[in-house]
Amino acid sequence: MNALSKDMSGPLALFANRLNTLAGPERQAAAGALARTGLPDRKSEAWHYTALRALGKQDYAAPPAQVDDGAVRALLDEVLRAHPAMAGLPRVVFVNGRHAPAFSALPDDVDLAFFAQAPRFGLQAAPDRDPLVALNTALAEDGLYLRVPAGVDGGHVMLVSLGVAGAEPVSFHPRHTVVVEKEAHLRLICVQAGQGAYFHNPVTDIVVEDGARLEHVTVQTEAAQAISLGTLYAHVGHQSVYDSFVLGLGGQLARHEVHARLGATRGVVHVNGAQRLAGQQVGDITSVITHAASDCTSRQTVRNVLDGHARGVFQGKVLVERVAQKTDGYQMNQALLLSADAEIDAKPELEIYADDVRCSHGATVGALDDEQLFYLRSRGIPEHEARQILIDAFLDETIALVTDATAQTFCRAVLAARFAGKGDVA
Amino acid sequence: MSQFLEISGLCARIDADGQEKQILRGVDLSIPSGEVHVIMGPNGSGKSTLSYVLAGREDYEVTAGTATFHGQDLLAMEPEERAAAGLFLAFQSPIELPGVNNANFLRTAVNAVRRARGQEELDAVAFLKMAREAAKALSMAPDMLKRNVNVGFSGGEKKRNEVLQMTLLQPTFAILDETDSGLDVDALRIVAEGVNRLRAPTFSALVITHHQKLLDYLVPDRIHVMARGRIILSGGPELARQIDQEGYTKFLAEVA
Amino acid sequence: MAGHDRAKWAKVAYPPIDYQDAHYYAAPRKKPGPKSLDEVDPELLRTYEKLGIPLHEQALLAGVEVPEGERMPVAVDAVFDSVSVATTFRKTLEEAGVIFCPISEAVKEHPDLVRKYLGTVVPAGDNFFSALNSAVFTDGSFVYVPKGVRCPMELSTYFRINAKNTGQFERTLIVVEEGASVSYLEGCTAPMRDENQLHAAVVELVAMDDASIKYSTVQNWYPGDENGRGGIYNFVTKRGACRGARSKISWTQVETGSAITWKYPSCILQGEGSVGEFYSVAVTNNHQQADTGTKMIHLGRNTRSTIIAKTISAGRSDSTYRGLVRVQPKASGARNFTQCDSLLIGDQCGAHTVPYIESRNMNARIEHEATTSKISEDQLFYCRQRGLSEEDAVGLIVNGFCRDVLKELPMEFAVEAQKLLQISLEGSVG
């Protein structure tokens, strides 16, 4: 019994059938919030630069139960082939938002469970504030629950999310939870890839407890027609470290939204990222870093390389609450425009309520440096190659920030496989 | 009879990164009117802390002891009250004040101190005349008055600017915290002459230094050696020469 | 106006204004208008008293650098409660061919000029408050500088909100023809009032080829008391169009007053090689709120813009810099440099920086830097060791912090502005 359908206008109507058949208080509350707000449009300050028009006009169905195993295997192989070390790492594979045990190689030292068996919505997600989180909350079917017990070094874990769509658009809304308990350590590598037209809408709830450390790298190589709108929450405890990096390469529309909260003293957060986009791609890295305790440090470096008609978006807010004295916050975002039709929209933002802080941000937008180009060419390097060298160097400076060597090499390999020899031709 | 400057059993600590660190552990020192005293000692012995505590820096907490200046409780006074009372600290690393014009800063300071001393404030013309003459005597480029306070100054220029301020504020007690460091011989002589011009029966100075060179020009009355937050040894000018030749090790070993 | 909405994105909070209840027009007391400046309220002219004083030494000490011979006399067009009551220096200006008069008069005497330009930079439908202004504006200033003329004096309108319960809706239009230039000063004071008053002025600037307009504002309207009672709501629309090649529009503002300030003096950089500048100091104390900044819209080739914004928050106030730099596809070679610095005094205030950077041209270069900090303890101690009181030390350091902006002001204003900064921060230390 549900009266929502008549309220659902705009893109939300594309999910109406599924939103009308929900059970459970969390899902119904989320659907209610959605009915009130609808999906965001550009009048919403948080979505000023990224429109959801790409969702199109066709209804999004839940993914079919049967999936072409050959297609999944091919996608997975491509991921694992990028770097020799990858095949040997423990991995949890999701296909169309559902755990696919046949393709997974589960890790030993950590505690695993799945949302499909025991739904966990976590405490950080705010469906009432963020419609895409509400959509996930309403429609989530499965997801990974991963816990690294106190004091344990969980090593590496790969979380591979594959989308395999046919003619009909499908959407999937996995709900993941990662808890790194006190003094524990985890290196998490998330990979998103796929084929066909699908809408991937993950929500990830991360807790890094006191003294713990999570190195988290996301490599997003979604299918060319895919839409990927993910939201991630991270709570960072006393003297703990959440060190994250996202490499955004795929999808027609992709947004990686991070809400990191430094909830206890002496925490450290890194929210770094890089995007390299071309064609008609729109890629959005949005973050809100909240300093809610004193003596914490946040660092953010985000770079965009935009070719063709691509549009890059960076929104980065650093919020320093009144209690967060001695905050040290630094943010830098830079964009390189490679074509006349590319566009960057950036909104770095400082919102500061504590006085004894050191916060700064910087932004630059421009083309490749003519002097550098000339210098390389004067040493005999052809222009095309010289440009490639400078573009690679620009992105590589962000990849160099990845502290986990395996993940760093993986990022470089994925970039090289995608762009080697392609230069900057629009 | 109360001394000019009397320090007794002075202990102070600082809260550094959440940890309390005791730096002064009972300093006893008295400086009579008209004398120049020198404090020498290895790095970290508390020399600069002593100068900050005497000038009233708030991040040092005085945990015991007293310091009186002209019989007044120095430790109970605000930094600007100490300045008005005649205490001047030449900073080891003079602070930069971006956007603050040096002449304006000097005049504001001079007039604040004059006001507190019941003297008439100087108008712009009189002040500039005085400042230019003082700057000239220190061989400072005239444009240093127009520049921002210490911003973009070389090490030597900063130290000269400190001495210029001292000249204009006319203190009765000056603490020179390694004012000689980073100066070449000529600059050293100019700075020393600046101090010597102030010398009078009513003027005393406490000079913190590592080098004998400055003392060749200043001719001190007493030398004190500081280590681990205390004055461990005092003597005449010959003590400085001895340290210059032999280092601190011998003296430290003797007290240990 | 129907369908218009007050912006929801600005970081200010105010009780809903009953626009029906606001008095849109209040004529001043019935008495003969002053014939010269002597008859104008002395308080109004406080700023100008300094004009006769030899200022050179004072300026040097204040850190104001104005090249010798740059000082110009000031012509004043005073606006009391929406009707211009005093215009001076008219004759000198007329000889130079400069028109400087109340806009009500310009409508009668120069109808073609007014018709040609009024509303072309800020259309009536631009935003809620500009629409309100367009519907009800009563007076303001009109300036026209003909081709090749360097206006022989600083022009100044001295706004003041006098009557109780009066919203102010001035309209200012400044048109500068090819190769001409003008410097315009706008000063604002408002006497103390318990109730909140609304000020929704519209200022339009038009600069043709090689023309230059410098528009300076010192705003110290009543900010409300220390409990946040009363004060002006300052919702102003200011925009300049650099229509001509190599034209230049420079906005300088020192905002210390008003309960709420909400203004974004902007430049539309249309002409090739045109230049937009925005220099701003915004000080808030007690319960004041300010959301201010600029928009630099780069349309033409090789257009350049510079933004220097200094924000100082004290007490329980909130201050936001909000600025847009947009480079359109045709603006090849465009350049922008933005520097925003915020200073917090005390731990009950907020300072925010919200730049929007949008580039659609690969040959444009945009640089943005922002910092937030408090006054360094080292600097405070250094000043106090030299005998300055804590309050004077803060004033000195704050003035130093704002120097890059203050030096853009005409000298008389700079001296005044420095004092205003100090006054605005009174009671914020210790």
PDB file of C-alpha atoms in Angstrom, chain A residues 50-260:
ATOM      1  CA  THR A  50      25.813  18.177 -12.452  1.00  0.00           C
ATOM      2  CA  ALA A  51      22.443  17.498 -14.043  1.00  0.00           C
ATOM      3  CA  LEU A  52      20.713  14.142 -13.978  1.00  0.00           C
ATOM      4  CA  ARG A  53      19.249  14.536 -17.455  1.00  0.00           C
ATOM      5  CA  ALA A  54      21.433  11.632 -18.532  1.00  0.00           C
ATOM      6  CA  LEU A  55      19.098   9.303 -16.657  1.00  0.00           C
ATOM      7  CA  GLY A  56      16.922   9.586 -19.767  1.00  0.00           C
ATOM      8  CA  LYS A  57      13.305   8.670 -20.217  1.00  0.00           C
ATOM      9  CA  GLN A  58      13.191   4.901 -19.912  1.00  0.00           C
ATOM     10  CA  ASP A  59      12.259   3.167 -16.686  1.00  0.00           C
ATOM     11  CA  TYR A  60      15.063   1.536 -14.763  1.00  0.00           C
ATOM     12  CA  ALA A  61      14.350  -2.072 -13.976  1.00  0.00           C
ATOM     13  CA  ALA A  62      16.003  -4.214 -11.346  1.00  0.00           C
ATOM     14  CA  PRO A  63      18.758  -6.287 -12.970  1.00  0.00           C
ATOM     15  CA  PRO A  64      17.668  -9.707 -14.250  1.00  0.00           C
ATOM     16  CA  ALA A  65      18.563 -12.726 -12.133  1.00  0.00           C
ATOM     17  CA  GLN A  66      20.501 -14.352 -14.957  1.00  0.00           C
ATOM     18  CA  VAL A  67      23.716 -12.755 -16.124  1.00  0.00           C
ATOM     19  CA  ASP A  68      26.002 -13.735 -18.975  1.00  0.00           C
ATOM     20  CA  ASP A  69      28.896 -15.372 -17.116  1.00  0.00           C
ATOM     21  CA  GLY A  70      31.168 -15.018 -20.131  1.00  0.00           C
ATOM     22  CA  ALA A  71      30.718 -11.277 -20.125  1.00  0.00           C
ATOM     23  CA  VAL A  72      31.422 -11.110 -16.398  1.00  0.00           C
ATOM     24  CA  ARG A  73      34.543 -13.244 -16.780  1.00  0.00           C
ATOM     25  CA  ALA A  74      35.810 -11.006 -19.599  1.00  0.00           C
ATOM     26  CA  LEU A  75      35.276  -7.844 -17.554  1.00  0.00           C
ATOM     27  CA  LEU A  76      36.916  -9.332 -14.491  1.00  0.00           C
ATOM     28  CA  ASP A  77      39.879 -10.591 -16.497  1.00  0.00           C
ATOM     29  CA  GLU A  78      40.413  -7.139 -17.904  1.00  0.00           C
ATOM     30  CA  VAL A  79      40.541  -5.724 -14.394  1.00  0.00           C
ATOM     31  CA  LEU A  80      42.905  -8.402 -13.121  1.00  0.00           C
ATOM     32  CA  ARG A  81      45.132  -8.249 -16.182  1.00  0.00           C
ATOM     33  CA  ALA A  82      45.948  -4.597 -15.581  1.00  0.00           C
ATOM     34  CA  HIS A  83      48.617  -5.584 -13.137  1.00  0.00           C
ATOM     35  CA  PRO A  84      50.134  -9.004 -12.293  1.00  0.00           C
ATOM     36  CA  ALA A  85      49.629  -8.544  -8.551  1.00  0.00           C
ATOM     37  CA  MET A  86      45.880  -8.112  -8.836  1.00  0.00           C
ATOM     38  CA  ALA A  87      44.928 -11.728  -9.536  1.00  0.00           C
ATOM     39  CA  GLY A  88      46.582 -12.792  -6.314  1.00  0.00           C
ATOM     40  CA  LEU A  89      44.642 -10.394  -4.087  1.00  0.00           C
ATOM     41  CA  PRO A  90      41.545 -11.492  -2.212  1.00  0.00           C
ATOM     42  CA  ARG A  91      38.454 -10.061  -3.906  1.00  0.00           C
ATOM     43  CA  VAL A  92      34.742  -9.734  -3.450  1.00  0.00           C
ATOM     44  CA  VAL A  93      32.940  -9.450  -6.777  1.00  0.00           C
ATOM     45  CA  PHE A  94      29.532  -7.893  -7.219  1.00  0.00           C
ATOM     46  CA  VAL A  95      27.678  -8.212 -10.501  1.00  0.00           C
ATOM     47  CA  ASN A  96      24.839  -5.759 -11.029  1.00  0.00           C
ATOM     48  CA  GLY A  97      24.891  -4.975  -7.353  1.00  0.00           C
ATOM     49  CA  ARG A  98      24.669  -8.607  -6.177  1.00  0.00           C
ATOM     50  CA  HIS A  99      27.429 -10.690  -4.702  1.00  0.00           C
ATOM     51  CA  ALA A 100      28.775 -13.188  -7.242  1.00  0.00           C
ATOM     52  CA  PRO A 101      30.503 -15.917  -5.181  1.00  0.00           C
ATOM     53  CA  ALA A 102      31.674 -17.776  -8.280  1.00  0.00           C
ATOM     54  CA  PHE A 103      33.946 -14.885  -9.195  1.00  0.00           C
ATOM     55  CA  SER A 104      35.071 -13.912  -5.696  1.00  0.00           C
ATOM     56  CA  ALA A 105      38.158 -15.062  -3.827  1.00  0.00           C
ATOM     57  CA  LEU A 106      37.249 -14.130  -0.286  1.00  0.00           C
ATOM     58  CA  PRO A 107      39.837 -12.830   2.179  1.00  0.00           C
ATOM     59  CA  ASP A 108      40.681 -14.741   5.363  1.00  0.00           C
ATOM     60  CA  ASP A 109      41.708 -12.287   8.041  1.00  0.00           C
ATOM     61  CA  VAL A 110      38.605 -10.154   7.937  1.00  0.00           C
ATOM     62  CA  ASP A 111      35.005 -10.667   8.902  1.00  0.00           C
ATOM     63  CA  LEU A 112      32.614 -10.710   5.903  1.00  0.00           C
ATOM     64  CA  ALA A 113      28.847 -10.632   5.574  1.00  0.00           C
ATOM     65  CA  PHE A 114      26.361  -9.570   2.926  1.00  0.00           C
ATOM     66  CA  PHE A 115      23.544  -7.052   2.945  1.00  0.00           C
ATOM     67  CA  ALA A 116      21.213  -9.478   1.178  1.00  0.00           C
ATOM     68  CA  GLN A 117      21.330 -11.750   4.225  1.00  0.00           C
ATOM     69  CA  ALA A 118      21.468  -9.083   6.933  1.00  0.00           C
ATOM     70  CA  PRO A 119      20.703  -5.514   5.789  1.00  0.00           C
ATOM     71  CA  ARG A 120      22.800  -2.868   7.504  1.00  0.00           C
ATOM     72  CA  PHE A 121      22.129   0.740   6.651  1.00  0.00           C
ATOM     73  CA  GLY A 122      24.827   2.199   8.891  1.00  0.00           C
ATOM     74  CA  LEU A 123      24.545   5.344  10.965  1.00  0.00           C
ATOM     75  CA  GLN A 124      26.151   7.945   8.752  1.00  0.00           C
ATOM     76  CA  ALA A 125      24.048   8.003   5.608  1.00  0.00           C
ATOM     77  CA  ALA A 126      21.524  10.815   5.448  1.00  0.00           C
ATOM     78  CA  PRO A 127      18.678   9.798   3.102  1.00  0.00           C
ATOM     79  CA  ASP A 128      16.697  12.858   4.158  1.00  0.00           C
ATOM     80  CA  ARG A 129      19.465  15.176   2.990  1.00  0.00           C
ATOM     81  CA  ASP A 130      20.744  13.408  -0.072  1.00  0.00           C
ATOM     82  CA  PRO A 131      18.186  12.054  -2.528  1.00  0.00           C
ATOM     83  CA  LEU A 132      20.671   9.666  -4.140  1.00  0.00           C
ATOM     84  CA  VAL A 133      21.341   8.099  -0.793  1.00  0.00           C
ATOM     85  CA  ALA A 134      17.592   7.871  -0.272  1.00  0.00           C
ATOM     86  CA  LEU A 135      17.262   6.125  -3.631  1.00  0.00           C
ATOM     87  CA  ASN A 136      19.923   3.655  -2.580  1.00  0.00           C
ATOM     88  CA  THR A 137      18.318   3.116   0.805  1.00  0.00           C
ATOM     89  CA  ALA A 138      14.988   2.403  -0.817  1.00  0.00           C
ATOM     90  CA  LEU A 139      16.285   0.046  -3.489  1.00  0.00           C
ATOM     91  CA  ALA A 140      19.435  -1.606  -2.043  1.00  0.00           C
ATOM     92  CA  GLU A 141      19.444  -5.395  -2.555  1.00  0.00           C
ATOM     93  CA  ASP A 142      22.919  -6.450  -1.580  1.00  0.00           C
ATOM     94  CA  GLY A 143      26.277  -5.136  -0.497  1.00  0.00           C
ATOM     95  CA  LEU A 144      29.450  -6.034   1.309  1.00  0.00           C
ATOM     96  CA  TYR A 145      29.880  -5.878   5.046  1.00  0.00           C
ATOM     97  CA  LEU A 146      33.578  -6.019   5.853  1.00  0.00           C
ATOM     98  CA  ARG A 147      35.066  -5.766   9.319  1.00  0.00           C
ATOM     99  CA  VAL A 148      38.731  -5.821  10.191  1.00  0.00           C
ATOM    100  CA  PRO A 149      38.962  -6.909  13.840  1.00  0.00           C
ATOM    101  CA  ALA A 150      40.864  -4.746  16.303  1.00  0.00           C
ATOM    102  CA  GLY A 151      44.615  -4.856  15.920  1.00  0.00           C
ATOM    103  CA  VAL A 152      44.504  -6.973  12.756  1.00  0.00           C
ATOM    104  CA  ASP A 153      46.302  -6.121   9.560  1.00  0.00           C
ATOM    105  CA  GLY A 154      43.682  -7.045   6.984  1.00  0.00           C
ATOM    106  CA  GLY A 155      46.114  -6.709   4.084  1.00  0.00           C
ATOM    107  CA  HIS A 156      44.551  -6.011   0.706  1.00  0.00           C
ATOM    108  CA  VAL A 157      40.930  -6.533  -0.253  1.00  0.00           C
ATOM    109  CA  MET A 158      39.509  -5.783  -3.687  1.00  0.00           C
ATOM    110  CA  LEU A 159      35.870  -4.853  -4.045  1.00  0.00           C
ATOM    111  CA  VAL A 160      34.974  -5.286  -7.715  1.00  0.00           C
ATOM    112  CA  SER A 161      31.623  -3.937  -8.914  1.00  0.00           C
ATOM    113  CA  LEU A 162      30.690  -4.998 -12.417  1.00  0.00           C
ATOM    114  CA  GLY A 163      27.672  -3.848 -14.385  1.00  0.00           C
ATOM    115  CA  VAL A 164      26.444  -6.056 -17.196  1.00  0.00           C
ATOM    116  CA  ALA A 165      23.414  -4.661 -18.943  1.00  0.00           C
ATOM    117  CA  GLY A 166      21.442  -5.674 -22.002  1.00  0.00           C
ATOM    118  CA  ALA A 167      19.029  -3.593 -24.036  1.00  0.00           C
ATOM    119  CA  GLU A 168      16.850  -2.566 -21.099  1.00  0.00           C
ATOM    120  CA  PRO A 169      18.368  -0.028 -18.684  1.00  0.00           C
ATOM    121  CA  VAL A 170      18.890  -1.476 -15.235  1.00  0.00           C
ATOM    122  CA  SER A 171      19.841   0.132 -11.999  1.00  0.00           C
ATOM    123  CA  PHE A 172      21.498  -1.336  -8.946  1.00  0.00           C
ATOM    124  CA  HIS A 173      22.059   0.236  -5.571  1.00  0.00           C
ATOM    125  CA  PRO A 174      24.563  -1.729  -3.489  1.00  0.00           C
ATOM    126  CA  ARG A 175      25.016  -0.819   0.144  1.00  0.00           C
ATOM    127  CA  HIS A 176      28.506  -1.466   1.496  1.00  0.00           C
ATOM    128  CA  THR A 177      29.857  -1.147   5.009  1.00  0.00           C
ATOM    129  CA  VAL A 178      33.523  -1.191   5.984  1.00  0.00           C
ATOM    130  CA  VAL A 179      34.619  -1.129   9.603  1.00  0.00           C
ATOM    131  CA  VAL A 180      38.299  -0.978  10.479  1.00  0.00           C
ATOM    132  CA  GLU A 181      38.407  -1.547  14.199  1.00  0.00           C
ATOM    133  CA  LYS A 182      40.852  -0.070  16.680  1.00  0.00           C
ATOM    134  CA  GLU A 183      44.497  -0.226  15.650  1.00  0.00           C
ATOM    135  CA  ALA A 184      43.575  -2.328  12.603  1.00  0.00           C
ATOM    136  CA  HIS A 185      44.774  -1.714   9.072  1.00  0.00           C
ATOM    137  CA  LEU A 186      43.214  -2.326   5.667  1.00  0.00           C
ATOM    138  CA  ARG A 187      44.107  -1.580   2.074  1.00  0.00           C
ATOM    139  CA  LEU A 188      40.889  -1.488   0.108  1.00  0.00           C
ATOM    140  CA  ILE A 189      40.892  -1.306  -3.679  1.00  0.00           C
ATOM    141  CA  CYS A 190      37.494  -0.687  -5.237  1.00  0.00           C
ATOM    142  CA  VAL A 191      37.103  -1.205  -8.957  1.00  0.00           C
ATOM    143  CA  GLN A 192      34.023  -0.241 -10.934  1.00  0.00           C
ATOM    144  CA  ALA A 193      33.664  -1.505 -14.494  1.00  0.00           C
ATOM    145  CA  GLY A 194      30.998  -2.802 -16.844  1.00  0.00           C
ATOM    146  CA  GLN A 195      29.306  -2.924 -20.204  1.00  0.00           C
ATOM    147  CA  GLY A 196      26.010  -1.584 -21.534  1.00  0.00           C
ATOM    148  CA  ALA A 197      23.662   1.031 -20.154  1.00  0.00           C
ATOM    149  CA  TYR A 198      23.230   0.744 -16.411  1.00  0.00           C
ATOM    150  CA  PHE A 199      22.923   3.026 -13.431  1.00  0.00           C
ATOM    151  CA  HIS A 200      25.217   2.196 -10.534  1.00  0.00           C
ATOM    152  CA  ASN A 201      24.241   3.926  -7.292  1.00  0.00           C
ATOM    153  CA  PRO A 202      26.392   2.614  -4.449  1.00  0.00           C
ATOM    154  CA  VAL A 203      26.464   3.916  -0.897  1.00  0.00           C
ATOM    155  CA  THR A 204      29.444   3.026   1.253  1.00  0.00           C
ATOM    156  CA  ASP A 205      29.600   3.489   5.001  1.00  0.00           C
ATOM    157  CA  ILE A 206      33.121   3.480   6.389  1.00  0.00           C
ATOM    158  CA  VAL A 207      34.216   3.641  10.001  1.00  0.00           C
ATOM    159  CA  VAL A 208      37.900   3.927  10.850  1.00  0.00           C
ATOM    160  CA  GLU A 209      38.121   3.431  14.590  1.00  0.00           C
ATOM    161  CA  ASP A 210      40.716   4.916  16.925  1.00  0.00           C
ATOM    162  CA  GLY A 211      44.285   4.338  15.863  1.00  0.00           C
ATOM    163  CA  ALA A 212      43.209   2.448  12.740  1.00  0.00           C
ATOM    164  CA  ARG A 213      44.274   3.052   9.179  1.00  0.00           C
ATOM    165  CA  LEU A 214      42.393   2.597   5.925  1.00  0.00           C
ATOM    166  CA  GLU A 215      44.035   3.131   2.573  1.00  0.00           C
ATOM    167  CA  HIS A 216      41.229   3.276   0.067  1.00  0.00           C
ATOM    168  CA  VAL A 217      41.658   3.524  -3.686  1.00  0.00           C
ATOM    169  CA  THR A 218      38.748   3.588  -6.110  1.00  0.00           C
ATOM    170  CA  VAL A 219      39.331   3.031  -9.807  1.00  0.00           C
ATOM    171  CA  GLN A 220      36.243   3.937 -11.761  1.00  0.00           C
ATOM    172  CA  THR A 221      36.190   2.590 -15.307  1.00  0.00           C
ATOM    173  CA  GLU A 222      32.440   2.211 -15.767  1.00  0.00           C
ATOM    174  CA  ALA A 223      31.006   1.414 -19.213  1.00  0.00           C
ATOM    175  CA  ALA A 224      30.771   4.265 -21.699  1.00  0.00           C
ATOM    176  CA  GLN A 225      26.968   4.497 -21.416  1.00  0.00           C
ATOM    177  CA  ALA A 226      26.888   3.923 -17.676  1.00  0.00           C
ATOM    178  CA  ILE A 227      25.789   6.366 -15.057  1.00  0.00           C
ATOM    179  CA  SER A 228      27.592   6.022 -11.763  1.00  0.00           C
ATOM    180  CA  LEU A 229      26.532   8.106  -8.788  1.00  0.00           C
ATOM    181  CA  GLY A 230      28.177   6.932  -5.602  1.00  0.00           C
ATOM    182  CA  THR A 231      28.160   8.353  -2.109  1.00  0.00           C
ATOM    183  CA  LEU A 232      30.664   7.454   0.532  1.00  0.00           C
ATOM    184  CA  TYR A 233      30.676   8.286   4.215  1.00  0.00           C
ATOM    185  CA  ALA A 234      33.764   7.940   6.332  1.00  0.00           C
ATOM    186  CA  HIS A 235      33.991   8.441  10.061  1.00  0.00           C
ATOM    187  CA  VAL A 236      37.551   8.914  11.250  1.00  0.00           C
ATOM    188  CA  GLY A 237      38.406   8.247  14.882  1.00  0.00           C
ATOM    189  CA  HIS A 238      41.090   9.409  17.267  1.00  0.00           C
ATOM    190  CA  GLN A 239      44.573   9.239  15.725  1.00  0.00           C
ATOM    191  CA  SER A 240      43.249   7.235  12.826  1.00  0.00           C
ATOM    192  CA  VAL A 241      43.877   7.716   9.139  1.00  0.00           C
ATOM    193  CA  TYR A 242      41.514   7.560   6.197  1.00  0.00           C
ATOM    194  CA  ASP A 243      43.636   7.934   3.095  1.00  0.00           C
ATOM    195  CA  SER A 244      41.564   7.858  -0.073  1.00  0.00           C
ATOM    196  CA  PHE A 245      42.070   8.343  -3.763  1.00  0.00           C
ATOM    197  CA  VAL A 246      39.671   8.065  -6.669  1.00  0.00           C
ATOM    198  CA  LEU A 247      40.644   7.722 -10.296  1.00  0.00           C
ATOM    199  CA  GLY A 248      37.662   8.652 -12.457  1.00  0.00           C
ATOM    200  CA  LEU A 249      37.857   7.544 -16.057  1.00  0.00           C
ATOM    201  CA  GLY A 250      34.593   5.927 -17.158  1.00  0.00           C
ATOM    202  CA  GLY A 251      30.853   6.429 -17.521  1.00  0.00           C
ATOM    203  CA  GLN A 252      28.876   9.036 -19.413  1.00  0.00           C
ATOM    204  CA  LEU A 253      27.979  10.615 -16.083  1.00  0.00           C
ATOM    205  CA  ALA A 254      29.861   9.823 -12.914  1.00  0.00           C
ATOM    206  CA  ARG A 255      29.892  11.398  -9.506  1.00  0.00           C
ATOM    207  CA  HIS A 256      32.026  10.327  -6.597  1.00  0.00           C
ATOM    208  CA  GLU A 257      30.775  12.036  -3.472  1.00  0.00           C
ATOM    209  CA  VAL A 258      32.690  11.708  -0.218  1.00  0.00           C
ATOM    210  CA  HIS A 259      31.581  12.857   3.209  1.00  0.00           C
ATOM    211  CA  ALA A 260      34.490  12.441   5.579  1.00  0.00           C
TER     212      ALA A 260
END
